[in-house]
């Protein structure tokens, strides 16, 4: 081979090499190009192997051309490598990018059970008058559920509560939240403003308006000089907050062994506004709670001196209130866990 041919072949090799480098699209193919052109058995080495056949004075010139070709290819390889690296980085960043402008994935939100919701609303209203929520146990002693509340064993007043007894003598499922009054009085010094929401149990035949399991909220206020007028004012404020400002209310005489005097507290029927309908048994009124002035015997059983302290108490049915708030016609739905019902709240 003569000088001219060799120079031309080197120029061709450079052109072909540059093109191969430019069209390599990933690190592996770029490496293959490098090996093919610049490797130990690559094209450049092979071509330069022919240098020995040239006259001695031409050899350095070919060597210089060969070096320039090597340098050009090496520079191109480096450039291409950098391009491929940054393209790979771009691709990774694009792939991993978080688009913070996308709407979030909605997650399923539950809602409060209507009874819990109603209990909280009751607590919120009485809370504005300084009443604090306490909790009593669901399994009670006969003493606190009855005797301390002025209902002795075998007293006919027990017939007011159809009771579920436990296997443990002297223990039962509380029939009302009133035993909570005893807990609070024994543990708290007056002034007392307590609210005791909770589940109660009675041995009842279940129908649309009776369950063997239901909820009550007990209220208890004890202080010096507490009067029935305080009770009346508080209950009116509660009824108006719960059922609207204009809703008429009334006290009727009632009987409970643990209060004297005792009353039933009625609100005008929220279904017919007093005209008379099946919901209010055509009376125009609905009883939402029982109440009265705490009996001196009960105060004493709670460890308080009835000469010094007076108090009032009330017990309202959460289920009843919830029925009126939401227009529900069967209390059994509260405990059936039917999502079609529960999802409406
Ligand atoms: N414990 C009564 C019941 O379950 C309701 C009640 C009436 C509670 C009068 C009271 C009250 O605190 O003063 O029927």
CSV table of C-alpha atoms and ligand atoms in Angstrom, one decimal:
chain,number,residue,atom,x,y,z
A,1,UNK,CA,0.0,0.0,0.0
A,2,UNK,CA,1.3,3.4,-0.8
A,3,UNK,CA,1.0,6.6,1.3
A,4,UNK,CA,-1.9,8.0,-0.7
A,5,UNK,CA,-4.0,4.9,-0.4
A,6,UNK,CA,-3.3,4.5,3.3
A,7,UNK,CA,-4.2,8.1,3.9
A,8,UNK,CA,-7.4,7.7,2.0
A,9,UNK,CA,-8.3,4.6,3.9
A,10,UNK,CA,-7.6,6.3,7.2
A,11,UNK,CA,-9.9,9.2,6.2
A,12,UNK,CA,-12.7,6.7,5.3
A,13,UNK,CA,-12.2,4.9,8.5
A,14,UNK,CA,-12.6,8.1,10.4
A,15,UNK,CA,-15.7,9.0,8.6
A,16,UNK,CA,-17.3,5.6,9.1
A,17,UNK,CA,-16.2,5.6,12.7
A,18,UNK,CA,-17.8,9.0,13.4
A,19,UNK,CA,-21.0,7.9,11.8
A,20,UNK,CA,-21.1,4.7,13.8
A,21,UNK,CA,-20.5,6.7,17.0
A,22,UNK,CA,-23.2,9.2,16.1
A,23,UNK,CA,-25.8,6.4,15.5
A,24,UNK,CA,-25.0,4.4,18.6
A,25,UNK,CA,-28.2,4.8,20.8
A,26,UNK,CA,-27.1,3.2,24.0
A,27,UNK,CA,-23.9,2.6,26.0
A,28,UNK,CA,-23.6,-1.1,24.9
A,29,UNK,CA,-23.6,-0.3,21.2
A,30,UNK,CA,-21.3,2.7,21.8
A,31,UNK,CA,-18.8,0.3,23.5
A,32,UNK,CA,-19.1,-2.1,20.6
A,33,UNK,CA,-18.2,0.7,18.2
A,34,UNK,CA,-15.2,1.6,20.3
A,35,UNK,CA,-13.9,-1.9,20.3
A,36,UNK,CA,-14.5,-2.3,16.6
A,37,UNK,CA,-12.6,0.9,15.7
A,38,UNK,CA,-10.1,1.5,18.5
A,39,UNK,CA,-9.7,-1.9,20.1
A,40,UNK,CA,-6.5,-3.9,20.1
A,41,UNK,CA,-7.7,-5.8,17.1
A,42,UNK,CA,-9.8,-2.9,15.8
A,43,UNK,CA,-9.8,-1.4,12.4
A,44,UNK,CA,-7.3,1.4,13.1
A,45,UNK,CA,-4.7,-1.0,14.5
A,46,UNK,CA,-5.2,-3.3,11.5
A,47,UNK,CA,-4.8,-0.4,9.1
A,48,UNK,CA,-1.8,1.0,10.7
A,49,UNK,CA,-0.3,-2.5,10.6
A,50,UNK,CA,0.3,-1.8,6.9
A,51,UNK,CA,2.7,1.0,7.8
A,52,UNK,CA,5.6,-1.4,7.7
A,53,UNK,CA,5.2,-1.6,3.9
A,54,UNK,CA,5.8,2.1,3.4
A,55,UNK,CA,9.1,3.9,2.8
A,56,UNK,CA,10.7,4.9,6.0
A,57,UNK,CA,10.2,8.7,5.4
A,58,UNK,CA,6.5,8.3,4.9
A,59,UNK,CA,5.9,6.3,8.2
A,60,UNK,CA,5.9,9.3,10.6
A,61,UNK,CA,3.4,11.1,8.4
A,62,UNK,CA,1.0,8.2,8.4
A,63,UNK,CA,1.6,7.8,12.1
A,64,UNK,CA,0.6,11.4,12.7
A,65,UNK,CA,-2.6,11.0,10.6
A,66,UNK,CA,-3.4,7.8,12.5
A,67,UNK,CA,-3.0,9.7,15.8
A,68,UNK,CA,-5.4,12.4,14.6
A,69,UNK,CA,-7.9,9.8,13.5
A,70,UNK,CA,-7.7,8.2,17.0
A,71,UNK,CA,-8.1,11.5,18.7
A,72,UNK,CA,-11.1,12.4,16.6
A,73,UNK,CA,-12.8,9.1,17.3
A,74,UNK,CA,-11.9,9.3,21.0
A,75,UNK,CA,-13.3,12.8,21.3
A,76,UNK,CA,-16.5,11.8,19.4
A,77,UNK,CA,-16.9,8.7,21.7
A,78,UNK,CA,-16.6,10.8,24.8
A,79,UNK,CA,-19.1,13.4,23.4
A,80,UNK,CA,-21.5,10.7,22.5
A,81,UNK,CA,-21.1,9.0,25.9
A,82,UNK,CA,-22.0,12.3,27.6
A,83,UNK,CA,-25.0,12.7,25.4
A,84,UNK,CA,-26.2,9.2,26.1
A,85,UNK,CA,-25.7,9.7,29.8
A,86,UNK,CA,-27.7,12.8,30.0
A,87,UNK,CA,-30.4,11.4,27.8
A,88,UNK,CA,-30.6,8.4,30.2
A,89,UNK,CA,-30.8,10.8,33.2
A,90,UNK,CA,-33.5,12.8,31.5
A,91,UNK,CA,-35.5,9.7,30.8
A,92,UNK,CA,-35.2,8.5,34.4
A,93,UNK,CA,-36.2,11.9,35.8
A,94,UNK,CA,-39.2,12.1,33.5
A,95,UNK,CA,-40.2,8.6,34.5
A,96,UNK,CA,-39.8,9.2,38.2
A,97,UNK,CA,-41.3,12.7,38.2
A,98,UNK,CA,-44.2,13.4,40.5
A,99,UNK,CA,-46.8,15.7,39.0
A,100,UNK,CA,-47.8,17.7,42.0
A,101,UNK,CA,-50.6,19.3,40.0
A,102,UNK,CA,-52.5,16.0,39.6
A,103,UNK,CA,-55.6,15.7,41.7
A,104,UNK,CA,-55.1,13.5,44.7
A,105,UNK,CA,-56.4,10.0,44.9
A,106,UNK,CA,-59.7,10.1,46.8
A,107,UNK,CA,-59.7,7.7,49.8
A,108,UNK,CA,-62.9,6.2,51.1
A,109,UNK,CA,-64.1,8.2,54.1
A,110,UNK,CA,-66.5,6.7,56.6
A,111,UNK,CA,-68.9,8.7,58.6
A,112,UNK,CA,-70.0,8.7,62.2
A,113,UNK,CA,-72.8,6.4,63.2
A,114,UNK,CA,-76.0,8.5,63.6
A,115,UNK,CA,-76.2,7.5,67.3
A,116,UNK,CA,-72.6,8.6,68.0
A,117,UNK,CA,-73.2,11.7,66.0
A,118,UNK,CA,-76.3,12.5,68.0
A,119,UNK,CA,-74.5,11.8,71.3
A,120,UNK,CA,-71.8,14.2,70.3
A,121,UNK,CA,-74.3,16.9,69.4
A,122,UNK,CA,-76.0,16.4,72.8
A,123,UNK,CA,-72.6,16.7,74.5
A,124,UNK,CA,-71.8,19.8,72.5
A,125,UNK,CA,-75.0,21.6,73.5
A,126,UNK,CA,-74.7,20.7,77.2
A,127,UNK,CA,-71.0,21.4,77.0
A,128,UNK,CA,-71.8,25.0,76.4
A,129,UNK,CA,-73.3,25.0,79.8
A,130,UNK,CA,-70.2,23.6,81.4
A,131,UNK,CA,-71.3,19.9,81.4
A,132,UNK,CA,-68.4,17.5,81.2
A,133,UNK,CA,-68.6,14.0,79.7
A,134,UNK,CA,-68.0,11.0,81.9
A,135,UNK,CA,-68.4,7.3,81.2
A,136,UNK,CA,-69.8,4.6,83.5
A,137,UNK,CA,-69.5,0.8,83.0
A,138,UNK,CA,-72.0,-1.3,81.1
A,139,UNK,CA,-71.9,-4.1,83.6
A,140,UNK,CA,-73.2,-2.6,86.9
A,141,UNK,CA,-73.9,-3.7,90.4
A,142,UNK,CA,-77.4,-4.1,91.6
A,143,UNK,CA,-76.5,-1.6,94.3
A,144,UNK,CA,-75.6,1.3,91.9
A,145,UNK,CA,-78.2,0.4,89.2
A,146,UNK,CA,-81.0,0.2,91.7
A,147,UNK,CA,-80.4,0.4,95.5
A,148,UNK,CA,-78.3,3.5,95.6
A,149,UNK,CA,-80.9,5.1,93.3
A,150,UNK,CA,-83.6,4.6,96.0
A,151,UNK,CA,-84.9,1.4,94.5
A,152,UNK,CA,-84.6,-1.4,97.2
A,153,UNK,CA,-84.6,-5.1,96.3
A,154,UNK,CA,-88.2,-6.4,95.7
A,155,UNK,CA,-89.6,-2.9,95.5
A,156,UNK,CA,-92.3,-2.7,92.9
A,157,UNK,CA,-90.6,0.2,91.2
A,158,UNK,CA,-88.1,-2.4,89.8
A,159,UNK,CA,-90.9,-3.4,87.4
A,160,UNK,CA,-90.1,-0.2,85.5
A,161,UNK,CA,-86.9,-1.8,84.3
A,162,UNK,CA,-86.9,-5.3,82.7
A,163,UNK,CA,-83.5,-6.3,83.7
A,164,UNK,CA,-80.9,-8.6,82.2
A,165,UNK,CA,-78.9,-10.2,85.0
A,166,UNK,CA,-75.4,-11.7,84.7
A,167,UNK,CA,-74.2,-15.0,86.1
A,168,UNK,CA,-72.2,-13.1,88.8
A,169,UNK,CA,-74.5,-12.5,91.7
A,170,UNK,CA,-75.3,-8.8,92.3
A,171,UNK,CA,-74.2,-7.8,88.8
A,172,UNK,CA,-76.4,-6.9,85.8
A,173,UNK,CA,-76.3,-5.1,82.5
A,174,UNK,CA,-77.2,-1.5,83.4
A,175,UNK,CA,-80.8,-0.7,82.5
A,176,UNK,CA,-80.2,3.0,82.4
A,177,UNK,CA,-77.3,5.4,82.6
A,178,UNK,CA,-78.5,6.7,86.0
A,179,UNK,CA,-76.0,4.6,88.1
A,180,UNK,CA,-73.4,6.9,86.5
A,181,UNK,CA,-74.8,9.6,88.9
A,182,UNK,CA,-73.5,7.5,91.9
A,183,UNK,CA,-70.1,7.0,90.3
A,184,UNK,CA,-69.7,10.8,89.7
A,185,UNK,CA,-71.0,11.9,93.1
A,186,UNK,CA,-68.7,9.5,94.9
A,187,UNK,CA,-65.7,10.7,93.0
A,188,UNK,CA,-66.3,14.4,92.4
A,189,UNK,CA,-66.9,17.2,94.8
A,190,UNK,CA,-69.6,19.7,93.9
A,191,UNK,CA,-70.2,21.8,91.9
A,192,UNK,CA,-70.9,18.9,89.6
A,193,UNK,CA,-72.0,19.2,85.9
A,194,UNK,CA,-71.8,15.7,84.5
A,195,UNK,CA,-73.0,14.1,81.3
A,196,UNK,CA,-72.9,10.3,81.0
A,197,UNK,CA,-73.7,8.9,77.5
A,198,UNK,CA,-73.8,5.2,77.1
A,199,UNK,CA,-75.3,1.9,76.1
A,200,UNK,CA,-78.1,0.4,78.2
A,201,UNK,CA,-79.8,-3.0,78.1
A,202,UNK,CA,-83.3,-4.3,78.9
A,203,UNK,CA,-85.1,-7.5,78.6
A,204,UNK,CA,-87.5,-6.3,76.0
A,205,UNK,CA,-89.4,-7.7,73.0
A,206,UNK,CA,-87.8,-6.0,70.0
A,207,UNK,CA,-90.0,-3.9,67.7
A,208,UNK,CA,-89.8,-0.7,65.7
A,209,UNK,CA,-89.6,1.5,68.8
A,210,UNK,CA,-88.0,-0.9,71.4
A,211,UNK,CA,-84.7,-2.6,71.5
A,212,UNK,CA,-83.0,-4.7,74.2
A,213,UNK,CA,-80.0,-2.5,73.6
A,214,UNK,CA,-80.2,1.3,73.3
A,215,UNK,CA,-78.5,4.5,74.2
A,216,UNK,CA,-79.1,7.1,76.9
A,217,UNK,CA,-77.4,10.3,78.0
A,218,UNK,CA,-77.6,11.0,81.7
A,219,UNK,CA,-77.2,14.5,83.0
A,220,UNK,CA,-76.4,15.5,86.6
A,221,UNK,CA,-75.9,18.9,88.2
A,222,UNK,CA,-75.3,19.2,91.9
A,223,UNK,CA,-74.5,22.5,93.7
A,224,UNK,CA,-75.6,24.7,96.5
A,225,UNK,CA,-78.9,26.3,95.7
A,226,UNK,CA,-79.7,24.4,92.5
A,227,UNK,CA,-83.4,24.6,91.7
A,228,UNK,CA,-86.0,23.2,89.4
A,229,UNK,CA,-86.0,26.5,87.5
A,230,UNK,CA,-82.3,25.8,86.6
A,231,UNK,CA,-83.4,22.4,85.2
A,232,UNK,CA,-86.3,24.0,83.3
A,233,UNK,CA,-84.1,26.7,81.7
A,234,UNK,CA,-81.4,24.2,80.8
A,235,UNK,CA,-83.7,21.8,79.2
A,236,UNK,CA,-85.5,24.5,77.2
A,237,UNK,CA,-82.1,25.7,75.9
A,238,UNK,CA,-81.3,22.1,74.9
A,239,UNK,CA,-84.6,21.6,73.1
A,240,UNK,CA,-84.3,24.8,71.2
A,241,UNK,CA,-80.7,24.1,70.2
A,242,UNK,CA,-81.7,20.6,69.1
A,243,UNK,CA,-85.1,21.2,67.5
A,244,UNK,CA,-85.2,24.9,66.7
A,245,UNK,CA,-85.8,28.1,68.6
A,246,UNK,CA,-89.6,28.2,68.2
A,247,UNK,CA,-90.2,24.6,69.4
A,248,UNK,CA,-92.6,24.7,72.4
A,249,UNK,CA,-91.7,22.5,75.4
A,250,UNK,CA,-93.5,21.4,78.6
A,251,UNK,CA,-93.0,19.7,81.9
A,252,UNK,CA,-95.5,17.0,82.9
A,253,UNK,CA,-95.5,15.3,86.3
A,254,UNK,CA,-93.7,12.0,86.3
A,255,UNK,CA,-92.4,9.4,88.7
A,256,UNK,CA,-88.9,8.1,89.2
A,257,UNK,CA,-87.7,6.7,92.5
A,258,UNK,CA,-84.4,8.7,92.3
A,259,UNK,CA,-85.9,12.2,91.8
A,260,UNK,CA,-88.5,14.2,93.8
A,261,UNK,CA,-90.3,15.9,92.2
A,262,UNK,CA,-90.0,14.0,88.9
A,263,UNK,CA,-91.1,15.2,85.5
A,264,UNK,CA,-91.4,14.2,81.9
A,265,UNK,CA,-90.0,16.7,79.5
A,266,UNK,CA,-91.9,17.0,76.2
A,267,UNK,CA,-91.3,18.9,73.0
A,268,UNK,CA,-94.0,19.7,70.5
A,269,UNK,CA,-94.2,17.0,68.0
A,270,UNK,CA,-91.6,17.7,65.3
A,271,UNK,CA,-93.5,15.7,62.7
A,272,UNK,CA,-96.9,17.4,62.9
A,273,UNK,CA,-96.0,20.6,64.8
A,274,UNK,CA,-98.6,19.8,67.4
A,275,UNK,CA,-101.5,19.0,65.2
A,276,UNK,CA,-101.6,15.3,66.2
A,277,UNK,CA,-100.2,12.4,64.1
A,278,UNK,CA,-99.3,8.7,64.5
A,279,UNK,CA,-95.7,9.7,65.6
A,280,UNK,CA,-97.0,11.5,68.7
A,281,UNK,CA,-99.9,9.2,69.2
A,282,UNK,CA,-102.2,12.1,68.3
A,283,UNK,CA,-101.2,14.1,71.4
A,284,UNK,CA,-99.1,16.8,69.6
A,285,UNK,CA,-96.2,16.2,72.0
A,286,UNK,CA,-93.2,13.9,72.3
A,287,UNK,CA,-91.5,13.0,75.5
A,288,UNK,CA,-87.7,13.2,75.0
A,289,UNK,CA,-86.5,12.7,78.6
A,290,UNK,CA,-87.2,12.1,82.2
A,291,UNK,CA,-85.9,14.4,84.9
A,292,UNK,CA,-86.3,15.8,88.4
A,293,UNK,CA,-84.6,17.0,91.5
A,294,UNK,CA,-82.2,14.4,92.9
A,295,UNK,CA,-83.8,12.6,95.8
A,296,UNK,CA,-82.1,13.4,99.1
A,297,UNK,CA,-81.5,9.6,99.6
A,298,UNK,CA,-79.6,9.5,96.4
A,299,UNK,CA,-77.5,12.5,97.3
A,300,UNK,CA,-76.6,10.8,100.6
A,301,UNK,CA,-75.8,7.5,98.8
A,302,UNK,CA,-73.5,9.5,96.6
A,303,UNK,CA,-71.7,10.8,99.7
A,304,UNK,CA,-73.2,14.3,99.7
A,305,UNK,CA,-75.1,16.2,102.4
A,306,UNK,CA,-78.6,16.9,101.1
A,307,UNK,CA,-78.9,19.7,103.6
A,308,UNK,CA,-76.2,21.6,101.9
A,309,UNK,CA,-76.5,20.4,98.3
A,310,UNK,CA,-79.3,20.1,95.8
A,311,UNK,CA,-79.2,18.8,92.3
A,312,UNK,CA,-81.2,17.9,89.3
A,313,UNK,CA,-80.8,14.9,87.0
A,314,UNK,CA,-82.2,13.9,83.6
A,315,UNK,CA,-82.0,10.9,81.4
A,316,UNK,CA,-82.7,11.2,77.7
A,317,UNK,CA,-82.9,8.5,75.0
A,318,UNK,CA,-80.3,9.0,72.3
A,319,UNK,CA,-82.2,6.7,69.9
A,320,UNK,CA,-85.3,8.8,70.4
A,321,UNK,CA,-83.5,12.1,69.7
A,322,UNK,CA,-81.8,10.6,66.6
A,323,UNK,CA,-85.1,9.3,65.3
A,324,UNK,CA,-86.5,12.8,65.5
A,325,UNK,CA,-83.4,14.5,64.0
A,326,UNK,CA,-83.2,12.2,61.0
A,327,UNK,CA,-86.8,11.1,60.5
A,328,UNK,CA,-86.0,7.4,61.1
A,329,UNK,CA,-89.0,5.2,61.6
A,330,UNK,CA,-87.4,2.0,63.0
A,331,UNK,CA,-84.8,1.9,65.7
A,332,UNK,CA,-83.7,-1.6,64.7
A,333,UNK,CA,-81.9,0.0,61.8
A,334,UNK,CA,-79.4,1.6,64.2
A,335,UNK,CA,-77.9,-1.8,65.1
A,336,UNK,CA,-78.3,-3.8,61.9
A,337,UNK,CA,-75.1,-2.5,60.3
A,338,UNK,CA,-76.7,-2.1,56.9
A,339,UNK,CA,-74.4,0.1,54.8
A,340,UNK,CA,-77.4,1.3,52.7
A,341,UNK,CA,-78.7,2.9,55.9
A,342,UNK,CA,-75.4,4.0,57.5
A,343,UNK,CA,-74.0,5.6,54.3
A,344,UNK,CA,-76.8,8.1,54.4
A,345,UNK,CA,-75.3,10.0,57.4
B,1,LIG,N1,-83.2,6.5,84.3
B,1,LIG,C1,-84.5,6.8,83.7
B,1,LIG,C2,-84.9,5.7,82.8
B,1,LIG,O1,-84.1,5.0,82.3
B,1,LIG,C3,-84.5,8.1,83.1
B,1,LIG,C4,-84.3,9.2,84.1
B,1,LIG,C5,-85.4,9.8,84.6
B,1,LIG,C6,-83.1,9.7,84.4
B,1,LIG,C7,-85.3,10.9,85.5
B,1,LIG,C8,-82.9,10.7,85.4
B,1,LIG,C9,-84.0,11.3,85.9
B,1,LIG,O2,-81.7,11.1,85.8
B,1,LIG,O3,-83.9,12.3,86.8
B,1,LIG,O4,-86.1,5.6,82.5
